[in-house]
Short mmCIF file of C-alpha atoms and ligand atoms in Angstrom, two decimals:
data_model
loop_
_atom_site.label_atom_id
_atom_site.label_comp_id
_atom_site.label_asym_id
_atom_site.label_seq_id
_atom_site.Cartn_x
_atom_site.Cartn_y
_atom_site.Cartn_z
CA MET A 1 0.23 -0.45 0.06
CA LEU A 2 1.50 3.41 -0.64
CA TYR A 3 1.22 6.10 1.91
CA LEU A 4 2.15 9.83 0.59
CA PHE A 5 3.21 12.34 2.75
CA ASN A 6 0.31 14.94 2.19
CA THR A 7 0.89 18.87 2.67
CA LEU A 8 -2.36 19.84 3.95
CA THR A 9 -2.44 17.00 6.78
CA ARG A 10 1.18 17.27 7.33
CA GLN A 11 0.96 13.27 7.20
CA LYS A 12 2.10 10.42 5.67
CA GLU A 13 -1.62 9.36 4.46
CA LYS A 14 -2.79 6.07 2.50
CA PHE A 15 -2.90 6.71 -1.25
CA VAL A 16 -6.60 5.95 -2.63
CA PRO A 17 -7.71 7.20 -5.68
CA LEU A 18 -11.12 8.36 -6.60
CA SER A 19 -11.31 6.45 -9.57
CA GLU A 20 -10.38 2.56 -8.69
CA GLY A 21 -7.37 2.24 -10.86
CA GLU A 22 -6.98 5.95 -11.98
CA VAL A 23 -5.17 8.54 -10.89
CA LYS A 24 -5.42 12.05 -11.83
CA ILE A 25 -2.39 14.31 -10.92
CA TYR A 26 -2.09 18.47 -11.47
CA THR A 27 1.69 19.22 -11.75
CA CYS A 28 2.68 23.40 -11.76
CA GLY A 29 4.61 23.93 -14.92
CA PRO A 30 7.43 26.09 -16.37
CA THR A 31 7.06 29.99 -16.59
CA VAL A 32 8.68 30.21 -19.93
CA TYR A 33 10.53 33.21 -19.94
CA ASP A 34 14.00 31.47 -19.83
CA ARG A 35 15.72 27.91 -19.95
CA VAL A 36 14.60 25.69 -16.77
CA HIS A 37 17.34 25.46 -14.40
CA ILE A 38 18.00 22.23 -12.62
CA GLY A 39 16.09 23.01 -9.40
CA ASN A 40 13.10 23.07 -11.41
CA LEU A 41 14.15 19.69 -13.01
CA ARG A 42 14.55 18.36 -9.98
CA THR A 43 11.14 19.02 -8.98
CA PHE A 44 10.12 17.60 -12.73
CA MET A 45 11.70 14.79 -11.87
CA PHE A 46 10.47 13.78 -8.56
CA GLU A 47 7.01 14.39 -10.73
CA ASP A 48 8.02 11.87 -12.88
CA ILE A 49 9.38 9.42 -10.51
CA LEU A 50 5.63 9.88 -8.64
CA ARG A 51 4.03 9.21 -12.33
CA ARG A 52 6.53 6.43 -13.23
CA TYR A 53 5.52 4.29 -9.56
CA LEU A 54 2.05 4.71 -9.84
CA GLN A 55 1.99 3.43 -13.14
CA TYR A 56 4.28 0.74 -11.80
CA LYS A 57 1.79 -0.11 -9.08
CA GLY A 58 -1.04 -0.21 -11.92
CA PHE A 59 -2.32 2.78 -12.11
CA LYS A 60 -3.21 4.76 -15.03
CA VAL A 61 -1.78 7.96 -14.57
CA ILE A 62 -3.74 11.44 -16.39
CA GLN A 63 -1.12 14.10 -15.56
CA THR A 64 -1.56 17.70 -16.40
CA MET A 65 0.97 20.02 -16.60
CA ASN A 66 0.87 24.00 -17.01
CA ILE A 67 3.14 26.17 -19.29
CA THR A 68 3.04 29.63 -17.82
CA ASP A 69 3.11 31.78 -21.18
CA ILE A 70 1.87 35.11 -19.22
CA ASP A 71 2.93 36.69 -15.98
CA ASP A 72 5.08 39.39 -15.24
CA LYS A 73 8.01 37.85 -15.88
CA THR A 74 7.43 36.74 -19.56
CA ILE A 75 5.53 40.13 -19.97
CA LYS A 76 9.35 41.80 -19.18
CA GLY A 77 11.17 39.15 -21.38
CA ALA A 78 9.15 39.23 -24.43
CA LEU A 79 9.59 43.49 -24.06
CA ALA A 80 12.86 43.28 -23.94
CA SER A 81 13.64 41.38 -26.77
CA GLY A 82 11.00 42.90 -29.19
CA LYS A 83 9.25 39.71 -30.05
CA SER A 84 5.95 39.36 -29.20
CA LEU A 85 4.58 37.43 -26.18
CA LYS A 86 3.71 34.16 -28.12
CA GLU A 87 7.16 34.27 -30.32
CA TYR A 88 9.16 34.94 -27.35
CA THR A 89 7.34 32.14 -25.33
CA GLN A 90 6.97 29.25 -28.15
CA HIS A 91 10.80 29.27 -27.93
CA TYR A 92 11.56 29.24 -24.37
CA THR A 93 8.52 25.87 -24.43
CA GLN A 94 10.39 24.25 -27.00
CA LEU A 95 13.92 24.37 -24.82
CA PHE A 96 12.02 22.97 -21.72
CA PHE A 97 10.71 19.78 -23.76
CA ILE A 98 14.27 19.44 -24.90
CA ASP A 99 15.30 19.59 -21.41
CA ILE A 100 12.98 17.00 -20.26
CA ASP A 101 13.63 14.48 -23.12
CA THR A 102 17.07 14.68 -22.46
CA LEU A 103 16.36 13.78 -19.24
CA HIS A 104 13.99 11.34 -20.14
CA ILE A 105 11.06 12.90 -18.12
CA GLU A 106 7.96 10.98 -19.18
CA HIS A 107 5.17 13.24 -21.38
CA ALA A 108 1.90 14.54 -19.22
CA GLU A 109 -0.75 13.98 -21.01
CA PHE A 110 -1.66 17.46 -21.32
CA TYR A 111 0.18 20.80 -21.26
CA PRO A 112 -2.38 23.30 -21.68
CA HIS A 113 -0.69 26.56 -22.19
CA ALA A 114 -2.69 29.70 -19.54
CA THR A 115 -3.18 32.06 -22.92
CA ASP A 116 -5.44 29.42 -24.35
CA HIS A 117 -7.38 29.51 -21.06
CA ILE A 118 -8.60 33.00 -20.74
CA ASP A 119 -12.31 32.52 -21.72
CA GLU A 120 -12.60 29.33 -18.87
CA MET A 121 -10.84 32.14 -16.60
CA ILE A 122 -13.18 35.07 -17.02
CA VAL A 123 -16.21 32.27 -16.44
CA LEU A 124 -14.47 31.29 -13.17
CA ILE A 125 -13.69 34.71 -12.45
CA LYS A 126 -17.37 35.46 -12.93
CA LYS A 127 -18.45 32.75 -10.54
CA LEU A 128 -16.43 34.28 -7.47
CA LEU A 129 -17.65 37.23 -7.72
CA ASP A 130 -21.24 36.06 -7.90
CA HIS A 131 -20.32 34.46 -4.48
CA ASN A 132 -19.23 37.75 -3.65
CA LEU A 133 -15.56 36.00 -3.07
CA ALA A 134 -13.91 38.79 -5.48
CA TYR A 135 -14.41 42.14 -6.21
CA GLU A 136 -13.45 44.68 -8.50
CA SER A 137 -11.49 47.71 -7.82
CA LYS A 138 -9.89 50.41 -10.23
CA GLY A 139 -10.54 48.18 -13.10
CA SER A 140 -8.86 45.15 -11.62
CA ILE A 141 -10.58 41.98 -9.75
CA TYR A 142 -9.26 40.73 -6.94
CA TYR A 143 -9.82 37.87 -4.63
CA ARG A 144 -11.36 38.50 -1.02
CA ILE A 145 -9.42 35.77 1.37
CA SER A 146 -11.62 37.42 4.50
CA ALA A 147 -14.50 35.52 2.91
CA PHE A 148 -12.96 32.39 2.33
CA PRO A 149 -12.53 31.30 6.19
CA ASP A 150 -10.24 27.90 5.17
CA TYR A 151 -7.43 30.08 3.57
CA GLY A 152 -3.94 29.24 5.34
CA LYS A 153 -4.83 25.38 5.08
CA LEU A 154 -2.30 24.34 3.24
CA SER A 155 0.29 26.41 4.77
CA HIS A 156 -0.82 26.27 8.00
CA LEU A 157 -0.22 29.78 8.33
CA GLU A 158 -1.45 32.23 10.87
CA SER A 159 -2.88 35.39 9.81
CA LYS A 160 0.07 37.42 10.48
CA GLU A 161 2.75 35.34 9.19
CA LEU A 162 -0.22 35.48 6.05
CA ILE A 163 0.20 39.53 6.07
CA ASP A 164 3.99 39.27 6.70
CA GLY A 165 4.53 36.76 3.87
CA PHE A 166 2.43 38.86 1.04
CA ARG A 167 4.77 41.07 -1.16
CA ILE A 168 3.53 44.18 -0.90
CA ASP A 169 2.84 45.24 -4.33
CA SER A 170 2.83 48.89 -4.54
CA ASP A 171 0.43 48.53 -7.86
CA GLU A 172 -1.62 47.20 -6.08
CA TYR A 173 -2.52 49.62 -3.04
CA GLU A 174 -6.47 49.30 -4.15
CA LYS A 175 -7.03 46.44 -2.29
CA GLU A 176 -9.59 46.17 0.60
CA SER A 177 -6.73 43.71 2.20
CA MET A 178 -3.37 43.53 2.36
CA LYS A 179 -3.15 39.33 1.92
CA ASP A 180 -5.87 40.02 -1.11
CA PHE A 181 -4.67 38.88 -4.31
CA ALA A 182 -5.40 39.89 -8.07
CA LEU A 183 -7.38 37.46 -10.25
CA TRP A 184 -7.32 39.95 -13.07
CA LYS A 185 -5.07 43.20 -13.71
CA ILE A 186 -6.26 45.92 -15.70
CA SER A 187 -4.68 46.42 -18.47
CA LYS A 188 -1.31 48.77 -18.88
CA GLU A 189 0.33 50.39 -21.78
CA GLY A 190 2.13 48.32 -23.60
CA GLU A 191 1.40 44.66 -21.83
CA PRO A 192 -0.87 42.37 -23.78
CA SER A 193 -3.97 42.41 -22.60
CA TRP A 194 -7.80 40.99 -23.67
CA GLU A 195 -11.18 42.68 -24.20
CA THR A 196 -13.76 40.87 -22.00
CA GLU A 197 -16.36 40.68 -19.91
CA ILE A 198 -15.05 41.43 -16.85
CA GLY A 199 -12.59 44.21 -18.40
CA LYS A 200 -9.71 44.92 -20.23
CA GLY A 201 -6.85 42.87 -18.87
CA ARG A 202 -4.51 39.93 -18.14
CA PRO A 203 -5.27 37.50 -15.72
CA GLY A 204 -3.19 36.85 -12.25
CA TRP A 205 -1.05 33.96 -11.94
CA HIS A 206 -2.84 31.79 -9.84
CA ILE A 207 -5.76 31.44 -11.90
CA GLU A 208 -4.86 29.81 -14.73
CA CYS A 209 -3.71 26.70 -12.53
CA SER A 210 -7.09 26.57 -10.61
CA VAL A 211 -8.99 26.56 -14.39
CA MET A 212 -6.85 24.24 -15.72
CA ALA A 213 -6.83 21.82 -12.85
CA MET A 214 -10.17 22.00 -12.85
CA LYS A 215 -10.72 21.50 -16.87
CA TYR A 216 -8.37 18.55 -17.52
CA LEU A 217 -8.88 16.58 -14.27
CA GLY A 218 -12.54 18.01 -12.90
CA GLU A 219 -13.21 19.92 -9.64
CA THR A 220 -11.78 17.29 -7.27
CA PHE A 221 -8.68 15.17 -8.33
CA ASP A 222 -6.15 13.18 -6.49
CA ILE A 223 -2.59 14.55 -6.37
CA HIS A 224 -1.58 18.06 -7.07
CA ALA A 225 2.13 18.68 -7.08
CA GLY A 226 4.78 21.25 -7.09
CA GLY A 227 7.89 22.69 -5.07
CA VAL A 228 7.70 23.49 -1.38
CA ASP A 229 8.07 27.62 -2.54
CA LEU A 230 4.58 27.26 -4.14
CA ILE A 231 2.57 26.00 -0.86
CA PHE A 232 2.30 29.56 -0.33
CA PRO A 233 0.86 31.73 -1.92
CA HIS A 234 0.50 29.65 -4.87
CA HIS A 235 -1.02 26.79 -3.67
CA GLU A 236 -3.05 28.45 -0.76
CA ASN A 237 -4.77 30.77 -3.92
CA GLU A 238 -5.39 28.05 -5.89
CA ILE A 239 -7.61 26.42 -2.90
CA ALA A 240 -9.32 29.40 -2.29
CA GLN A 241 -10.21 30.41 -6.11
CA SER A 242 -10.98 26.38 -6.39
CA GLU A 243 -13.04 26.05 -3.33
CA GLY A 244 -14.82 29.22 -3.50
CA ALA A 245 -16.14 28.95 -6.69
CA THR A 246 -17.04 25.20 -6.44
CA GLY A 247 -17.65 24.48 -2.19
CA LYS A 248 -15.88 20.52 -3.66
CA GLN A 249 -12.18 19.83 -2.06
CA PHE A 250 -10.06 20.39 -4.67
CA VAL A 251 -6.93 18.28 -4.42
CA ARG A 252 -7.02 15.31 -2.06
CA TYR A 253 -3.34 15.28 -1.69
CA TRP A 254 -0.53 17.89 -1.99
CA LEU A 255 2.75 16.51 -2.57
CA HIS A 256 5.99 19.61 -2.44
CA SER A 257 9.67 18.60 -3.13
CA GLU A 258 12.29 20.58 -1.22
CA HIS A 259 14.36 22.37 -3.31
CA LEU A 260 18.29 21.65 -5.33
CA ILE A 261 20.70 23.98 -3.70
CA VAL A 262 24.55 23.71 -5.31
CA ASP A 263 27.11 23.81 -2.60
CA SER A 264 24.99 24.27 0.12
CA GLU A 265 24.02 27.39 -1.05
CA LYS A 266 20.51 28.96 -2.85
CA MET A 267 20.89 29.07 -6.53
CA SER A 268 21.34 32.27 -7.75
CA LYS A 269 22.67 33.83 -11.08
CA SER A 270 24.59 36.93 -9.48
CA LYS A 271 26.03 34.08 -7.35
CA GLY A 272 26.96 32.31 -10.35
CA ASN A 273 26.14 28.92 -9.24
CA PHE A 274 22.75 28.60 -11.32
CA TYR A 275 23.07 25.76 -13.87
CA THR A 276 20.47 25.09 -16.75
CA ALA A 277 20.71 21.03 -17.91
CA THR A 278 23.25 22.21 -20.75
CA ASP A 279 25.91 23.80 -18.72
CA ILE A 280 25.88 20.54 -17.09
CA ILE A 281 26.29 18.49 -20.19
CA GLU A 282 28.30 20.86 -22.02
CA LYS A 283 30.53 20.02 -18.89
CA GLY A 284 30.61 16.49 -19.79
CA THR A 285 28.00 14.96 -17.71
CA ASP A 286 25.95 12.12 -19.76
CA PRO A 287 22.01 12.94 -19.39
CA LEU A 288 21.59 9.83 -17.37
CA THR A 289 24.70 10.79 -14.88
CA LEU A 290 22.39 14.35 -14.31
CA ARG A 291 18.79 12.03 -13.78
CA PHE A 292 20.20 9.55 -11.77
CA LEU A 293 21.63 12.76 -9.31
CA LEU A 294 18.71 14.53 -9.98
CA MET A 295 16.27 11.60 -8.69
CA SER A 296 18.31 9.94 -6.10
CA VAL A 297 17.67 12.18 -2.98
CA HIS A 298 14.42 11.93 -1.50
CA TYR A 299 11.98 14.48 -2.56
CA ARG A 300 11.48 15.87 0.82
CA LYS A 301 15.05 16.37 1.15
CA GLN A 302 16.99 18.90 0.21
CA LEU A 303 19.23 18.35 -2.96
CA ASN A 304 22.49 19.35 -2.52
CA PHE A 305 24.29 19.32 -5.79
CA THR A 306 27.98 19.38 -6.20
CA SER A 307 30.60 17.83 -7.93
CA SER A 308 31.69 15.22 -6.04
CA SER A 309 27.71 14.01 -6.27
CA LEU A 310 27.94 14.36 -9.61
CA VAL A 311 30.72 11.87 -9.64
CA GLN A 312 29.43 9.51 -7.25
CA ALA A 313 25.97 9.68 -9.41
CA ARG A 314 27.97 8.74 -12.45
CA GLU A 315 29.59 5.96 -10.62
CA ALA A 316 26.01 4.93 -9.35
CA VAL A 317 25.17 4.93 -13.69
CA GLU A 318 28.01 3.01 -14.44
CA ARG A 319 27.34 0.48 -12.02
CA LEU A 320 24.07 -0.50 -13.10
CA LYS A 321 24.53 -0.19 -16.30
CA ASN A 322 27.58 -2.61 -16.77
CA PHE A 323 25.89 -4.81 -14.85
CA ALA A 324 22.82 -5.68 -17.15
CA LEU A 325 25.66 -5.67 -19.80
CA ARG A 326 27.36 -8.10 -18.26
CA LEU A 327 24.11 -10.38 -17.92
CA THR A 328 23.69 -9.46 -21.85
CA THR A 329 27.08 -9.99 -22.83
CA GLU A 330 28.78 -12.53 -20.93
CA HIS A 331 28.72 -16.58 -21.52
CA PHE A 332 26.94 -18.19 -18.84
CA ARG A 333 26.51 -21.69 -18.07
CA GLU A 334 23.35 -23.80 -19.21
CA GLY A 335 20.62 -23.85 -16.62
CA HIS A 336 17.31 -22.67 -15.05
CA SER A 337 17.59 -20.01 -12.66
CA ALA A 338 18.69 -21.28 -8.81
CA GLU A 339 16.79 -20.53 -5.57
CA LYS A 340 19.33 -18.29 -4.68
CA ILE A 341 18.93 -16.12 -7.19
CA ILE A 342 15.39 -16.36 -6.85
CA SER A 343 15.05 -15.46 -3.90
CA LEU A 344 17.66 -12.74 -4.18
CA CYS A 345 15.65 -11.01 -6.46
CA GLN A 346 12.18 -11.64 -4.68
CA ASN A 347 14.34 -9.58 -1.57
CA ALA A 348 14.83 -7.22 -3.54
CA LYS A 349 11.84 -6.82 -5.51
CA LEU A 350 10.24 -6.77 -1.53
CA HIS A 351 12.78 -3.80 -0.49
CA PHE A 352 12.22 -1.80 -3.49
CA GLU A 353 8.39 -1.49 -2.89
CA GLU A 354 8.41 -1.16 0.66
CA ALA A 355 11.22 1.64 0.10
CA MET A 356 9.19 3.62 -2.45
CA ASP A 357 5.49 2.68 -0.80
CA ASP A 358 6.81 4.89 1.86
CA ASP A 359 6.54 8.33 0.30
CA LEU A 360 8.59 7.36 -2.27
CA ASN A 361 12.02 6.19 -0.46
CA ILE A 362 13.97 6.21 -3.45
CA SER A 363 17.08 6.58 -2.03
CA LEU A 364 16.75 3.07 0.04
CA ALA A 365 14.84 1.60 -3.23
CA LEU A 366 17.85 2.47 -5.04
CA ALA A 367 20.27 0.76 -2.09
CA SER A 368 17.91 -2.65 -2.16
CA VAL A 369 18.63 -2.72 -6.36
CA PHE A 370 22.50 -2.39 -5.31
CA GLU A 371 22.19 -4.99 -2.98
CA LEU A 372 21.33 -7.21 -5.60
CA VAL A 373 24.14 -6.12 -8.01
CA ARG A 374 26.70 -6.30 -5.81
CA HIS A 375 25.39 -9.87 -4.64
CA CYS A 376 24.67 -11.53 -8.13
CA ASN A 377 28.05 -9.85 -8.96
CA ILE A 378 29.89 -12.10 -6.74
CA ILE A 379 28.45 -15.15 -7.84
CA ALA A 380 29.14 -14.34 -11.42
CA ASP A 381 32.70 -13.74 -10.24
CA ALA A 382 32.31 -17.20 -9.09
CA ASN A 383 30.94 -18.36 -12.17
CA GLU A 384 28.31 -19.58 -10.39
CA LEU A 385 25.89 -17.80 -12.62
CA THR A 386 23.49 -19.70 -15.13
CA LYS A 387 21.53 -18.40 -18.27
CA GLY A 388 18.29 -18.54 -16.59
CA ASP A 389 19.75 -16.36 -13.41
CA ALA A 390 20.74 -14.00 -16.09
CA THR A 391 17.32 -14.04 -17.89
CA LEU A 392 15.96 -13.96 -14.43
CA ILE A 393 17.98 -10.79 -13.36
CA LEU A 394 17.50 -9.02 -16.36
CA ASN A 395 13.60 -9.16 -15.78
CA TYR A 396 13.43 -8.16 -12.37
CA LEU A 397 16.27 -5.08 -13.24
CA ALA A 398 13.69 -3.98 -16.08
CA GLN A 399 11.06 -4.08 -13.66
CA PHE A 400 13.02 -1.32 -11.24
CA ASP A 401 14.19 -0.03 -14.52
CA LYS A 402 10.55 1.44 -15.30
CA VAL A 403 10.43 3.45 -12.16
CA PHE A 404 14.36 4.77 -12.29
CA GLY A 405 14.77 5.22 -15.77
CA ILE A 406 18.62 4.80 -16.18
CA ILE A 407 19.36 1.01 -16.93
CA PHE A 408 18.07 0.63 -20.10
CA ILE A 409 17.68 3.19 -21.57
CA GLU A 410 19.57 4.36 -25.11
CA LYS A 411 21.54 7.00 -26.25
CA GLN A 412 18.90 9.05 -28.21
CA GLU A 413 20.70 8.42 -31.83
CA ILE A 414 20.09 11.53 -33.70
CA PRO A 415 19.97 11.13 -37.45
CA GLU A 416 23.10 12.51 -39.50
CA GLN A 417 20.90 14.33 -42.18
CA GLU A 418 18.94 16.40 -39.62
CA ILE A 419 22.58 17.34 -37.83
CA LEU A 420 23.53 18.36 -41.12
CA ALA A 421 20.23 20.28 -41.56
CA LEU A 422 20.57 21.75 -38.20
CA ILE A 423 24.04 22.92 -38.72
CA GLU A 424 23.34 24.45 -41.71
CA GLU A 425 20.61 26.51 -39.98
CA ARG A 426 23.34 27.44 -36.93
CA ILE A 427 25.59 28.66 -39.97
CA GLN A 428 22.91 30.92 -41.36
CA ALA A 429 21.92 32.20 -37.99
CA ARG A 430 25.57 33.35 -37.20
CA LYS A 431 25.59 34.96 -40.94
CA ASP A 432 22.21 36.78 -39.70
CA LYS A 433 24.32 37.88 -36.46
CA GLN A 434 21.39 35.55 -34.73
CA TYR A 435 24.13 34.13 -32.35
CA LYS A 436 21.69 33.35 -29.37
CA LYS A 437 19.83 31.45 -31.78
CA ALA A 438 22.97 29.57 -33.02
CA ASP A 439 24.30 28.95 -29.07
CA GLU A 440 20.61 27.52 -28.80
CA LEU A 441 21.30 24.85 -32.28
CA ARG A 442 24.77 24.02 -30.77
CA ASP A 443 23.58 23.85 -27.29
CA TYR A 444 20.74 21.18 -28.82
CA LEU A 445 22.90 19.24 -30.73
CA LEU A 446 24.91 18.91 -27.32
CA MET A 447 22.42 17.67 -25.62
CA LYS A 448 21.59 15.45 -28.10
CA GLY A 449 25.38 13.54 -27.84
CA ILE A 450 26.87 15.90 -30.87
CA ILE A 451 29.98 17.78 -30.81
CA LEU A 452 30.37 20.75 -32.99
CA GLU A 453 33.84 22.17 -34.14
CA ASP A 454 34.38 25.89 -36.06
CA THR A 455 37.52 26.08 -37.90
CA LYS A 456 38.07 29.04 -40.03
CA THR A 457 36.15 27.63 -43.08
CA SER A 458 33.06 25.40 -41.56
CA THR A 459 31.88 23.24 -38.89
CA ARG A 460 33.11 19.79 -38.17
CA TRP A 461 31.04 17.64 -36.08
CA LYS A 462 31.62 14.11 -34.24
CA ARG A 463 29.35 11.79 -31.91
CA LYS A 464 30.39 11.79 -27.96
CA LEU A 465 31.14 8.85 -26.60
CA ASN A 466 30.98 7.80 -23.57
CA ALA A 467 34.57 6.81 -23.07
CA GLU A 468 35.84 10.75 -24.45
CA LEU A 469 33.74 12.31 -21.52
CA PRO A 470 36.15 14.40 -19.72
CA LYS A 471 35.72 14.28 -15.63
CA GLU A 472 32.64 15.89 -14.23
CA GLU A 473 33.57 19.73 -12.65
CA LEU A 474 31.70 22.52 -11.91
P1 AMP B 501 8.50 27.84 -11.82
O1 AMP B 501 9.27 27.70 -13.70
O2 AMP B 501 9.54 28.85 -11.43
O3 AMP B 501 7.25 28.34 -11.97
O4 AMP B 501 8.78 26.67 -11.52
C1 AMP B 501 8.90 25.79 -11.78
C2 AMP B 501 8.67 24.18 -10.83
O5 AMP B 501 9.98 24.50 -10.42
C3 AMP B 501 7.78 24.60 -9.63
O6 AMP B 501 7.20 23.76 -8.94
C4 AMP B 501 8.90 25.40 -8.35
O7 AMP B 501 8.75 24.80 -7.38
C5 AMP B 501 10.27 24.45 -8.81
N1 AMP B 501 11.01 25.30 -8.50
C6 AMP B 501 12.17 26.37 -8.34
N2 AMP B 501 13.53 26.37 -7.97
C7 AMP B 501 13.24 25.17 -7.87
C8 AMP B 501 14.76 24.52 -6.91
N3 AMP B 501 15.69 25.31 -6.60
N4 AMP B 501 14.76 23.36 -6.33
C9 AMP B 501 13.53 22.74 -7.14
N5 AMP B 501 12.61 22.76 -7.29
C10 AMP B 501 12.34 24.57 -7.81
ZN1 ZN B 502 0.67 26.48 -10.24
#
């Protein structure tokens, strides 16, 4: 039986979905104003493991992840780049998909964009106005928190902390209370806006998640996940909006992952310790090593990203892959699987499941698999492994790997024709002085394992081989 830690109750709870055999999950997605960083990817990896383990347990998973393509940051970025909001956010959305594909993060069933759901947002805001849970002030519309007594139930904050927690927005002096938040913001000069029944403006950030979650998953669904920074105010506000409008419980299990930090410090551009997946891969790390590192620490613990943790992750991936390679390529003697091997495998599976059932304790689950690898290597070294044993162990590894997504993942080979076309596109971009685009094309190819070398007259390329990877260094 799977237990998950529910932020709402601060307890590990037995997980029972609303509909038998089916789990509906909403995960807050990227704000597409820049490349996602390895912190974001840590959260997306945790959600990938959650999804994969639910599937391992036989559930059908229906996951929705929103793409935040309108907010202060995307508007500012688009204005600075001179591009339209759509063009600007589309570009970073594409890069987001490259990043998650590179890490073999499974796709959600739905990736709705906020700007495609303005009509539904208007419907929800009107409902809140009808329920007296929202009010108009100087053309903007705010949520009236004093009218929703359950406010604070997720973050468990007292009223004073709630007020202190809100950033005071100088643009929003017209609010009835400091705690109230904007559902709809009156249009400002130079900002994208929509002409609607509730006025000309644009949505607040929180309303998009309530709308898209309920549209794709229903008014009440099973799991809502995100990083801990989203508990307050974002998820608290989602509850207020959704439950205020429907009168029903919005989410049954709230799951939050702790942050990734770098060398024990918060990651930030100003400190120079801010990394994207490309930054790490460019320095010689294999994408699967990065995947392993991002998933290997329990999601409710901070993940301290360091050079040595990367080296350990690489060694762990190599141990798993080499073991699988040994089982498939070495010549073992004929024979069925022995009792001893059967019981080693069953034990590993039991401990793997016990660990994962305990709030997705992946580090313990991995430990049980490494124990199996260690025992079996000793038996193989003593020439005591049979062909039947090898097949059996491989079958078990394949089951574990449905969750880990490491052992049997092959390198993505990009066809030569596509490589040449992208190189041509990059040469053209450089001629047109579109250096950012040129760099992104180089990064894309690198993520696919292709290294480019610019000479005076042309661009040469080669496939990156594991053997020639330099030692990881941050
Ligand atoms: P954003 O694009 O900022 O909306 O964030 C996307 C997801 O990444 C959210 O679930 C955030 O909580 C999460 N996130 C942001 N920073 C970090 C970090 N340093 N470590 C882990 N998750 C993070
Ligand atoms: Zn959200």
